[in-house]
Amino acid sequence: MERRTLLPRRDFLALGAAATAAALLPGRAFADTPTGVKLHGLSAFGDLKYKSDFTHFDYVKVDAPQGGTFNFSPPNWGQNQSPQTFNTLNSFVPKGDSPQRMEMCFDSLMVRALDEPDAVYGLIADGVTISNDRNVFTFSLRPQARFHDGTPLTAEDAAFTFKLLKDKGHPDYALSLTHLEDAVAKDTHTVELTFDGKQSARTILNVVGFPILSKAFFTANPFDSSQLNPPLGSSAYKVGRWSAGAWIEYERVADYWGNDLPVNRGLNNFGRIRIEFYQDRTAGFEAFKKGEILYREEFTSRVWATAYDFPAFTAGKVIKHEFPAEITPSMQATAVNQRREQFKDPRVRQAIALCFDFEWTRRNFFYGSYERSQSCFEKSDFRASGMPTPQELALLEPLRDQLPPETFGEAVMQPPSDGSGRDRKQLSAALKLLAEAGWKRSGDFVLNEKGGRLTAEFLVDDETFVQVYSPWVANMKAIGIDASIRLVDSAQYQLRQSTFDFDLLSAAFNFSATPTRDDLEIFFHSRSAAVSGSRNLSGIASPAVDALIDAVGAAKDRESLTTAMRALDRALRARRDWIPSWYLANHRSAYWDMFGFPEQKPDFGFPVEALWWVDKGKAAKIGKA
């Protein structure tokens, strides 16, 4: 069972691209990418897979049929989007709740290939030239680029967008643009981005994936969450019909300007994409059983194990299938909010972690289907293990006096329990940690020197999590923590998360396969700790962590990147800012048997709504023609 899966920025718009111009030199790190020549793509390390004359991505079906409606429950989302409701159609600002998949309506300068870990290719831009000092990036824009109202998409729109997102955009955008000095339209089809030299060498790989907005639209309309007015887009889909908070439809743009670009071939096959919003998981599952929803990923283990016995499934009309997960680091964990005084001592955070009996939870709630997470970068080579290598120590030793001693030993692991649900040994260790941190048992509670109770409240927005976290809360109560669970509606949950108004909150995140400094700053850097809407839910503000993030940004090759990421993982795990919970190795997908999809799933993304198509023959057989 998962709380949510949030997209990193470079996955947010990775649904299409195109390419022309010269290829990068082989075997080069991004810092050695040639300057002064027009490039059709960029990659952090090594070759680009696709040369300038490629015709389509290898993971698509070029001649996939188009049309039909795809009703689905998106498994992931980003920025201010919500899976339960929406009250704005602006996905790019910190406040409000916007619908999932608004990103499908907006093109970006460049987009990712889903079968490469870090490559981006031109979409609105047909190429980019890097200055000799690597601080200025000049993009040539395709003259045929158009907004949905037929007006040209120009360099003025691009320059306007980057300034707007830096000043007023969601932190997922604004933080990456911190070191952007200027965005200038040199002429109608040339935009120049100038950085101050303090940016990471790979910052540009994030920035090129940001949506390009209409200057005319946001000059005439406020750039905030106050309106349910669809912003003017430019991509393969546009907002169609919708009912606020209930459902939204995205309609394929028949005369989309980028239809024939090489990397759009075989993508965006559905004529209409419809998303319906449900306040709880049970209602969503019932809609799927009836065929009102056609695709879903199952995040509730009990349902996956026991509830697929309804008529459509037994008749073979509905398929259960596990697709392999992406080769990208992920983190599902509980944030302990260090902005609260009672959680600043790491011993308190460790004590709370010891109260979570994963083995009991796995057996009783998860039907044995989840594995215990240990790392902030699970399912990747960035997960630290064993003792630090000499290369890791070279990064960690200068920070020894700022990091917990555990950083320099075996990588910190969450200890397995005896599976009883109330492991006396672990609860005793937790109580001892609280005592060492100044919390003394008095009656039913532990108190500080001022007589105040240690309180800890889980914030949740789904009844399922009340059930899962109740045994954890009971264990905390057993050692004297005044623990509780607060169930709130989606809008309040989103607001309290973005303003850091919580004690404990669980979330799931995916990182890109080649994390940049900007990716990590949003989650772990002191610069994001006080920025409303950032992903730094724990409130980490550590100069040592900042320095390790800088080391990630300075990595010149994948080997040094891996070293820096493992060192960072060691430090975060030793600090106990997040309590790792659990993870799945695969996508548990269920769908009505009316779709075609590529045989080979790409390793670095799984946008079903972009890759799949309606198979009319299959649809007819199950009465869905």
XYZ file of C-alpha atoms in Angstrom:
625
model
C 0.000 0.000 0.000
C 1.284 3.428 -0.887
C 0.307 6.938 0.045
C 1.219 8.494 -3.281
C 3.802 8.564 -5.998
C 5.070 12.006 -6.917
C 6.792 12.715 -10.202
C 10.171 14.365 -10.308
C 10.237 17.404 -12.562
C 12.024 15.706 -15.447
C 9.366 12.966 -15.524
C 6.555 15.507 -15.369
C 6.659 16.435 -19.035
C 8.380 13.375 -20.502
C 5.677 12.480 -23.010
C 7.137 13.556 -26.353
C 10.090 15.192 -28.113
C 11.896 15.726 -31.410
C 15.437 16.154 -32.661
C 17.622 17.657 -35.356
C 21.194 19.025 -35.653
C 24.553 17.669 -34.517
C 25.082 14.829 -32.035
C 27.206 15.024 -28.909
C 30.722 13.689 -28.976
C 30.858 10.107 -27.650
C 31.928 9.219 -24.126
C 31.857 12.749 -22.751
C 30.521 13.944 -19.411
C 28.090 16.836 -19.640
C 30.768 19.232 -18.419
C 32.730 18.310 -21.560
C 29.807 18.704 -23.942
C 31.011 20.718 -26.936
C 30.338 24.436 -26.885
C 29.662 26.768 -29.762
C 27.902 24.142 -31.900
C 24.211 23.410 -32.228
C 23.222 20.212 -30.391
C 20.046 18.216 -30.962
C 20.127 16.731 -27.463
C 21.897 16.760 -24.122
C 22.936 13.982 -21.763
C 24.555 14.066 -18.353
C 27.055 11.307 -19.124
C 28.113 9.542 -22.283
C 26.546 9.214 -25.710
C 23.085 10.106 -26.813
C 21.325 6.982 -28.000
C 19.428 8.757 -30.777
C 21.272 10.568 -33.550
C 20.014 13.667 -35.274
C 18.281 11.745 -38.064
C 16.294 9.315 -35.895
C 12.660 8.777 -36.863
C 11.069 7.650 -33.576
C 11.844 6.319 -30.122
C 12.439 2.574 -30.014
C 9.879 1.951 -27.272
C 6.801 3.141 -29.211
C 4.589 1.490 -31.830
C 4.886 3.956 -34.685
C 1.698 2.897 -36.463
C -0.435 2.552 -33.321
C -4.105 3.265 -34.069
C -5.494 6.486 -32.677
C -8.824 7.304 -31.096
C -11.024 6.081 -28.286
C -11.349 7.194 -24.688
C -8.972 6.226 -21.901
C -10.581 6.510 -18.454
C -7.931 5.911 -15.829
C -6.769 6.639 -12.313
C -3.257 8.148 -12.582
C -0.800 6.509 -10.192
C 1.471 9.558 -9.949
C 1.357 13.315 -10.003
C 3.398 16.403 -9.238
C 3.453 20.093 -8.310
C 0.118 21.145 -6.738
C -1.875 18.319 -8.320
C -4.265 16.193 -6.284
C -5.729 12.713 -6.946
C -8.935 13.431 -5.021
C -10.213 16.840 -6.115
C -9.350 20.048 -7.946
C -10.228 23.701 -7.542
C -7.883 25.280 -10.073
C -6.559 24.437 -13.525
C -3.168 26.043 -12.913
C -0.674 23.283 -12.081
C 2.329 25.599 -11.930
C 1.737 27.605 -8.734
C 2.312 26.631 -5.090
C -1.284 26.929 -3.889
C -4.521 25.242 -4.831
C -5.385 21.723 -5.965
C -5.107 21.140 -9.693
C -6.079 18.017 -11.650
C -3.582 15.349 -12.575
C -2.082 15.345 -16.069
C -2.485 19.042 -16.841
C 1.108 18.717 -18.071
C -0.189 16.928 -21.170
C -1.414 20.297 -22.463
C 1.996 22.027 -22.518
C 5.125 21.504 -24.565
C 8.625 22.233 -23.303
C 11.906 23.175 -24.978
C 13.196 19.604 -24.708
C 11.926 16.303 -23.323
C 13.354 13.067 -22.010
C 13.740 9.774 -23.771
C 12.329 7.019 -21.579
C 14.937 4.429 -22.568
C 17.920 6.553 -21.506
C 18.700 7.556 -17.921
C 19.344 11.244 -18.503
C 19.012 12.281 -22.156
C 16.830 15.143 -23.398
C 15.952 15.940 -27.007
C 14.480 19.024 -28.630
C 10.740 19.582 -28.856
C 9.850 23.276 -29.126
C 13.577 23.853 -29.607
C 15.219 22.135 -32.550
C 18.640 22.632 -30.969
C 20.712 24.346 -28.301
C 24.134 26.007 -28.324
C 26.213 26.249 -25.155
C 28.545 29.195 -24.533
C 32.238 28.661 -23.848
C 31.781 29.412 -20.141
C 28.778 27.028 -20.038
C 26.558 29.633 -18.427
C 24.563 30.693 -21.495
C 22.245 28.353 -23.414
C 20.814 29.557 -26.710
C 17.802 27.663 -28.023
C 16.509 27.885 -31.576
C 12.742 27.408 -31.598
C 10.763 25.680 -34.300
C 8.856 28.313 -36.291
C 5.853 25.979 -36.638
C 5.266 25.824 -32.849
C 1.751 27.009 -32.037
C -0.576 27.424 -29.096
C -3.995 25.807 -29.279
C -5.627 29.047 -30.439
C -3.350 29.093 -33.490
C -1.089 31.912 -32.289
C 2.680 31.374 -32.655
C 4.686 30.125 -29.703
C 7.718 32.422 -29.698
C 10.892 33.183 -27.823
C 8.961 35.931 -25.996
C 6.707 33.261 -24.493
C 9.707 31.172 -23.453
C 11.560 34.088 -21.854
C 8.380 35.207 -20.084
C 7.810 31.667 -18.768
C 11.199 31.205 -17.132
C 11.025 34.587 -15.407
C 7.481 33.878 -14.241
C 8.275 30.424 -12.890
C 11.336 31.759 -11.088
C 9.374 34.539 -9.405
C 5.987 32.937 -8.780
C 6.143 29.266 -9.771
C 5.813 26.151 -7.671
C 9.059 25.369 -5.797
C 9.585 22.371 -8.086
C 10.299 24.988 -10.760
C 11.460 28.036 -8.832
C 14.270 26.324 -6.920
C 15.895 25.077 -10.130
C 15.801 28.618 -11.494
C 17.538 30.201 -8.504
C 20.713 30.827 -10.493
C 18.975 31.969 -13.677
C 20.168 35.525 -14.259
C 18.099 36.307 -17.319
C 15.902 34.880 -20.049
C 15.937 36.952 -23.218
C 14.226 36.647 -26.591
C 17.034 37.441 -29.035
C 14.564 37.296 -31.912
C 11.227 35.616 -32.620
C 12.682 32.105 -32.647
C 15.747 32.398 -30.407
C 15.697 32.432 -26.612
C 18.795 32.773 -24.451
C 19.012 31.545 -20.848
C 21.870 32.989 -18.798
C 22.940 31.522 -15.450
C 25.211 33.107 -12.842
C 27.802 30.308 -12.784
C 26.660 28.891 -9.427
C 24.265 26.413 -11.015
C 25.029 22.723 -11.272
C 26.372 21.626 -14.646
C 23.206 19.515 -14.987
C 20.684 22.168 -13.940
C 19.855 22.747 -17.592
C 18.596 19.148 -17.891
C 15.801 20.070 -15.469
C 15.063 23.509 -16.850
C 14.542 22.415 -20.461
C 11.622 20.221 -19.332
C 9.591 23.067 -17.862
C 6.282 23.917 -19.594
C 6.319 26.931 -21.906
C 3.350 29.158 -21.092
C 1.548 31.804 -23.109
C 2.644 35.336 -22.292
C -0.585 36.721 -23.728
C -2.747 34.430 -21.592
C -0.981 35.100 -18.302
C -0.791 38.812 -19.008
C -4.562 38.848 -19.316
C -5.169 36.344 -16.477
C -3.640 36.105 -12.998
C -0.911 33.540 -12.458
C -2.422 32.026 -9.335
C -4.891 29.381 -8.242
C -7.926 31.649 -8.083
C -9.549 30.602 -11.352
C -10.924 27.517 -13.029
C -9.891 28.879 -16.408
C -7.845 26.481 -18.570
C -4.477 28.101 -19.379
C -3.689 28.264 -23.082
C -1.582 25.242 -23.987
C 0.395 24.016 -26.973
C 0.758 20.231 -26.744
C -1.024 17.112 -28.001
C -3.974 17.521 -25.606
C -6.125 20.383 -24.401
C -8.676 20.672 -21.624
C -12.113 19.565 -22.788
C -15.129 19.132 -20.560
C -14.779 19.081 -16.802
C -16.702 19.313 -13.561
C -14.821 20.978 -10.714
C -13.510 18.430 -8.237
C -15.286 15.533 -9.959
C -13.811 14.760 -13.399
C -11.858 16.242 -16.273
C -11.349 15.291 -19.914
C -8.341 16.046 -22.094
C -9.047 16.035 -25.828
C -6.446 15.215 -28.447
C -5.671 18.200 -30.673
C -6.231 17.034 -34.243
C -4.039 19.739 -35.770
C -1.376 19.655 -33.063
C 1.669 21.354 -34.532
C 4.061 18.634 -33.346
C 2.156 15.590 -34.601
C 4.795 14.568 -37.146
C 7.930 15.188 -35.112
C 9.993 11.983 -34.817
C 9.603 11.419 -31.096
C 5.877 12.132 -31.112
C 5.293 9.276 -33.532
C 3.578 6.427 -31.767
C 2.686 8.539 -28.726
C -0.524 10.249 -27.564
C -2.812 7.731 -29.241
C -6.038 8.179 -27.280
C -8.600 10.592 -28.673
C -9.747 11.515 -25.176
C -8.286 10.974 -21.718
C -10.703 11.162 -18.809
C -9.803 11.285 -15.119
C -12.384 10.929 -12.380
C -11.721 11.929 -8.792
C -12.728 9.810 -5.812
C -12.483 10.684 -2.155
C -11.543 7.145 -1.149
C -9.974 4.083 -2.709
C -13.059 1.895 -2.346
C -15.146 4.165 -4.567
C -12.404 4.186 -7.185
C -12.183 0.404 -7.179
C -15.949 0.043 -7.510
C -15.842 2.339 -10.560
C -13.126 0.138 -12.056
C -15.163 -3.027 -11.484
C -18.058 -1.470 -13.407
C -15.845 -0.392 -16.312
C -16.188 3.322 -15.591
C -12.421 3.312 -15.031
C -10.401 1.253 -17.508
C -6.909 1.225 -15.971
C -5.563 1.463 -12.424
C -2.482 0.604 -10.454
C -3.349 -1.228 -7.286
C -1.710 0.137 -4.139
C -3.814 -1.712 -1.581
C -2.413 -5.202 -1.005
C -5.641 -6.598 0.418
C -7.548 -5.588 -2.701
C -4.881 -7.014 -5.026
C -4.837 -10.313 -3.115
C -8.537 -10.842 -2.444
C -10.870 -8.474 -4.303
C -10.266 -9.406 -7.944
C -13.102 -11.892 -8.004
C -15.789 -9.721 -9.587
C -17.705 -10.873 -12.710
C -15.693 -8.938 -15.312
C -12.453 -10.399 -13.979
C -13.669 -13.988 -13.780
C -15.020 -13.606 -17.327
C -11.586 -12.594 -18.570
C -12.574 -9.035 -19.413
C -10.206 -7.568 -16.818
C -6.494 -8.408 -16.650
C -4.101 -8.284 -13.704
C -0.505 -7.845 -14.780
C 2.720 -6.866 -13.033
C 5.000 -4.668 -15.116
C 8.625 -4.227 -13.993
C 9.338 -1.011 -12.118
C 11.587 1.658 -13.571
C 15.325 1.615 -12.946
C 15.134 4.785 -10.891
C 15.686 5.544 -7.198
C 12.580 5.787 -5.070
C 11.719 6.668 -1.511
C 8.609 5.802 0.453
C 8.949 6.988 3.999
C 7.460 8.978 6.849
C 8.679 12.525 7.341
C 9.285 13.552 10.937
C 8.826 17.324 10.972
C 11.883 18.836 12.634
C 10.265 22.262 12.563
C 8.471 20.927 15.637
C 10.661 21.276 18.722
C 9.919 17.774 20.028
C 11.392 16.118 16.920
C 14.711 17.953 16.657
C 16.601 15.311 18.633
C 17.421 12.354 16.313
C 16.972 9.970 19.243
C 13.289 10.886 19.351
C 12.970 10.220 15.628
C 14.725 6.876 16.049
C 12.426 5.943 18.927
C 9.368 6.634 16.769
C 10.841 4.457 14.023
C 11.359 1.561 16.443
C 7.640 1.583 17.200
C 6.807 0.618 13.614
C 6.562 -3.172 13.306
C 6.962 -3.708 9.569
C 7.068 -7.493 9.797
C 3.693 -7.595 11.564
C 2.232 -5.003 9.180
C 3.511 -6.896 6.125
C 1.892 -10.120 7.289
C -1.425 -8.673 8.450
C -2.048 -5.838 6.000
C 0.186 -6.368 2.971
C -0.276 -10.088 2.302
C 3.502 -10.425 2.190
C 3.769 -8.299 -0.943
C 5.972 -5.394 0.159
C 9.650 -5.271 1.075
C 11.095 -3.128 3.859
C 12.651 0.045 2.555
C 15.966 1.089 4.065
C 17.283 3.805 1.798
C 16.269 7.226 0.546
C 17.234 5.908 -2.908
C 15.758 2.417 -2.871
C 15.864 0.186 -5.965
C 19.015 1.849 -7.308
C 22.798 1.730 -7.237
C 22.684 4.822 -5.042
C 21.627 2.814 -1.994
C 24.519 2.646 0.475
C 25.495 -0.708 1.988
C 28.162 -2.007 4.315
C 31.052 0.221 5.355
C 31.870 3.431 3.461
C 34.324 3.026 0.602
C 37.503 5.135 0.577
C 35.879 7.296 -2.091
C 32.809 7.878 0.087
C 34.990 8.646 3.092
C 36.823 11.275 1.083
C 33.521 13.162 0.918
C 32.369 12.362 4.449
C 35.515 12.890 6.523
C 35.658 16.689 6.132
C 32.099 16.731 7.541
C 32.686 14.310 10.427
C 31.962 16.840 13.175
C 28.632 17.746 11.519
C 27.309 14.223 10.937
C 26.121 11.473 13.301
C 28.840 8.914 14.117
C 26.665 6.193 12.532
C 27.391 7.754 9.147
C 30.897 6.296 9.273
C 29.966 2.713 10.168
C 27.741 0.143 8.537
C 24.935 1.844 6.619
C 22.064 2.421 9.048
C 19.329 -0.209 8.738
C 15.858 -0.382 10.259
C 16.069 -3.456 12.523
C 13.642 -6.318 11.871
C 11.106 -6.942 14.619
C 9.964 -10.267 16.026
C 6.727 -9.803 14.078
C 4.554 -9.914 17.181
C 3.161 -6.445 16.669
C 4.664 -5.298 19.959
C 8.341 -6.233 20.026
C 9.314 -5.673 23.667
C 13.016 -5.467 22.857
C 12.504 -2.687 20.321
C 10.003 -0.794 22.487
C 12.428 -0.979 25.398
C 15.186 0.437 23.183
C 12.826 3.201 22.059
C 11.976 4.125 25.650
C 15.678 4.246 26.501
C 16.326 6.606 23.570
C 13.547 8.911 24.759
C 15.049 8.966 28.250
C 18.460 9.865 26.820
C 16.779 12.695 24.910
C 15.276 14.090 28.125
C 11.811 12.500 28.041
C 11.005 10.758 31.359
C 8.107 8.382 31.928
C 5.444 9.694 34.298
C 2.263 7.658 34.392
C 0.945 7.010 30.910
C 3.168 9.567 29.190
C 6.762 10.685 28.787
C 7.351 14.293 29.815
C 10.116 16.817 29.202
C 11.745 18.903 31.920
C 8.894 21.419 31.697
C 6.274 18.730 32.179
C 5.099 18.770 28.589
C 4.009 15.596 26.821
C 5.705 14.234 23.710
C 2.951 14.427 21.094
C 3.057 12.890 17.630
C 0.158 13.087 15.188
C -0.011 11.280 11.842
C -1.695 13.351 9.137
C -3.591 11.226 6.584
C -6.297 11.761 3.968
C -7.425 8.177 3.400
C -9.185 5.804 5.789
C -6.853 3.003 4.670
C -3.944 4.700 6.384
C -5.854 5.008 9.623
C -5.967 1.210 9.692
C -2.315 0.738 8.737
C -0.897 3.328 11.135
C -3.100 2.466 14.137
C -0.778 -0.336 15.381
C 2.203 2.042 15.021
C 0.332 4.642 17.065
C -0.574 2.000 19.664
C 3.108 1.128 20.094
C 4.014 4.786 20.512
C 1.341 5.101 23.180
C 2.749 2.027 24.900
C 6.050 3.826 25.516
C 4.395 7.053 26.616
C 4.124 9.106 23.416
C 0.816 10.963 23.124
C 0.266 9.664 19.583
C -2.774 10.007 17.338
C -3.999 10.014 13.732
C -5.823 12.896 12.098
C -7.879 12.146 8.981
C -8.572 15.241 6.872
C -10.012 15.889 3.427
C -7.757 16.189 0.393
C -7.797 19.990 0.216
C -6.826 20.369 3.863
C -4.184 17.669 3.519
C -2.606 19.432 0.547
C -2.609 22.765 2.362
C -1.144 21.368 5.561
C 1.515 19.473 3.663
C 2.565 22.503 1.616
C 2.738 24.716 4.733
C 4.432 21.984 6.831
C 1.587 21.960 9.362
C 1.976 18.369 10.550
C 3.987 16.136 12.878
C 4.276 12.945 10.836
C 3.350 12.515 7.180
C 4.068 9.665 4.770
C 4.804 10.088 1.075
C 6.379 8.306 -1.862
C 8.729 9.880 -4.380
C 10.564 8.823 -7.498
C 13.861 10.467 -8.424
C 15.326 10.619 -11.900
C 17.854 7.975 -12.887
C 20.569 10.640 -12.876
C 19.655 12.931 -9.961
C 20.797 16.524 -10.237
C 21.651 18.909 -7.449
C 18.351 20.665 -8.130
C 16.372 17.434 -7.712
C 17.938 16.795 -4.323
C 17.777 20.370 -3.052
C 13.981 20.306 -3.197
C 13.944 17.303 -0.838
C 16.938 17.640 1.452
C 18.677 21.046 1.209
C 18.491 23.764 3.852
C 17.507 26.191 1.091
C 14.161 24.427 0.663
C 13.390 23.875 4.360
C 11.378 27.095 4.683
C 9.938 27.174 1.150
C 6.215 26.382 1.236
C 5.324 23.611 -1.167
C 8.821 22.115 -1.310
C 9.395 18.396 -0.806
C 11.635 19.008 2.206
C 8.884 17.737 4.450
C 11.237 16.832 7.318
C 12.680 20.335 7.457
C 16.279 19.230 6.907
C 18.642 22.184 7.319
C 22.148 20.747 7.567
C 25.284 22.337 6.083
C 26.798 18.843 5.869
C 23.870 17.526 3.815
C 24.089 20.656 1.659
C 27.768 19.920 1.005
C 27.018 16.335 -0.035
C 24.302 17.563 -2.397
C 26.874 19.922 -3.883
C 29.168 16.914 -4.379
C 26.392 15.197 -6.340
C 26.062 18.281 -8.502
C 29.806 18.398 -9.126
C 30.084 14.744 -10.220
C 31.918 14.467 -13.535
C 30.955 10.886 -14.367
C 28.521 8.214 -13.247
C 31.052 6.599 -10.921
C 31.592 9.814 -8.963
C 27.843 10.474 -9.003
C 27.193 7.061 -7.464
C 29.826 7.675 -4.802
C 28.337 11.042 -3.860
C 24.780 9.674 -3.805
C 25.785 6.789 -1.533
C 27.558 9.168 0.826
C 24.426 11.331 0.925
C 22.275 8.264 1.562
C 24.486 7.269 4.498
C 24.176 10.709 6.039
C 20.409 10.943 5.616
C 19.849 7.495 7.059
C 22.103 8.220 10.037
C 20.291 11.519 10.678
C 16.918 9.712 10.673
C 15.107 12.584 8.999
C 12.777 10.129 7.277
C 11.577 6.753 8.511
C 11.805 4.340 5.545
C 8.706 2.203 5.174
C 8.164 -0.208 2.247
C 8.354 -0.614 -1.505
C 7.138 -2.751 -4.398
C 9.385 -4.192 -7.081
C 6.726 -3.962 -9.808
C 3.722 -2.010 -11.061
C 0.581 -3.893 -10.019
C -1.592 -2.967 -12.982
C -5.190 -3.913 -13.696
C -6.994 -3.000 -16.898
C -9.933 -3.895 -19.073
C -8.612 -6.087 -21.882
C -9.095 -3.600 -24.716
C -5.651 -2.076 -25.120
C -2.484 -2.639 -27.044
C 0.915 -1.617 -25.718
C 4.571 -1.980 -26.732
C 6.091 -5.350 -25.914
C 9.168 -3.769 -24.340
C 8.439 -1.380 -21.490
C 11.022 1.466 -21.291
C 13.292 1.388 -18.250
C 12.912 5.013 -17.186
C 9.224 5.808 -17.458
C 5.770 4.257 -17.739
C 3.249 6.839 -19.018
C 0.493 4.417 -19.979
C -1.717 7.245 -21.222
C 0.946 8.180 -23.792
C 2.242 4.726 -24.802
C -0.901 2.574 -25.020
C -3.745 2.547 -27.550
C -7.241 1.096 -28.009
C -7.281 -2.291 -29.733
C -10.673 -2.275 -31.445
C -10.724 -6.051 -31.862
C -10.147 -6.674 -28.162
C -12.634 -3.955 -27.220
C -15.332 -5.556 -29.366
C -14.811 -8.959 -27.715
C -15.546 -7.573 -24.241
C -18.365 -5.261 -25.300
C -16.320 -2.055 -25.120
C -16.227 -1.225 -28.847
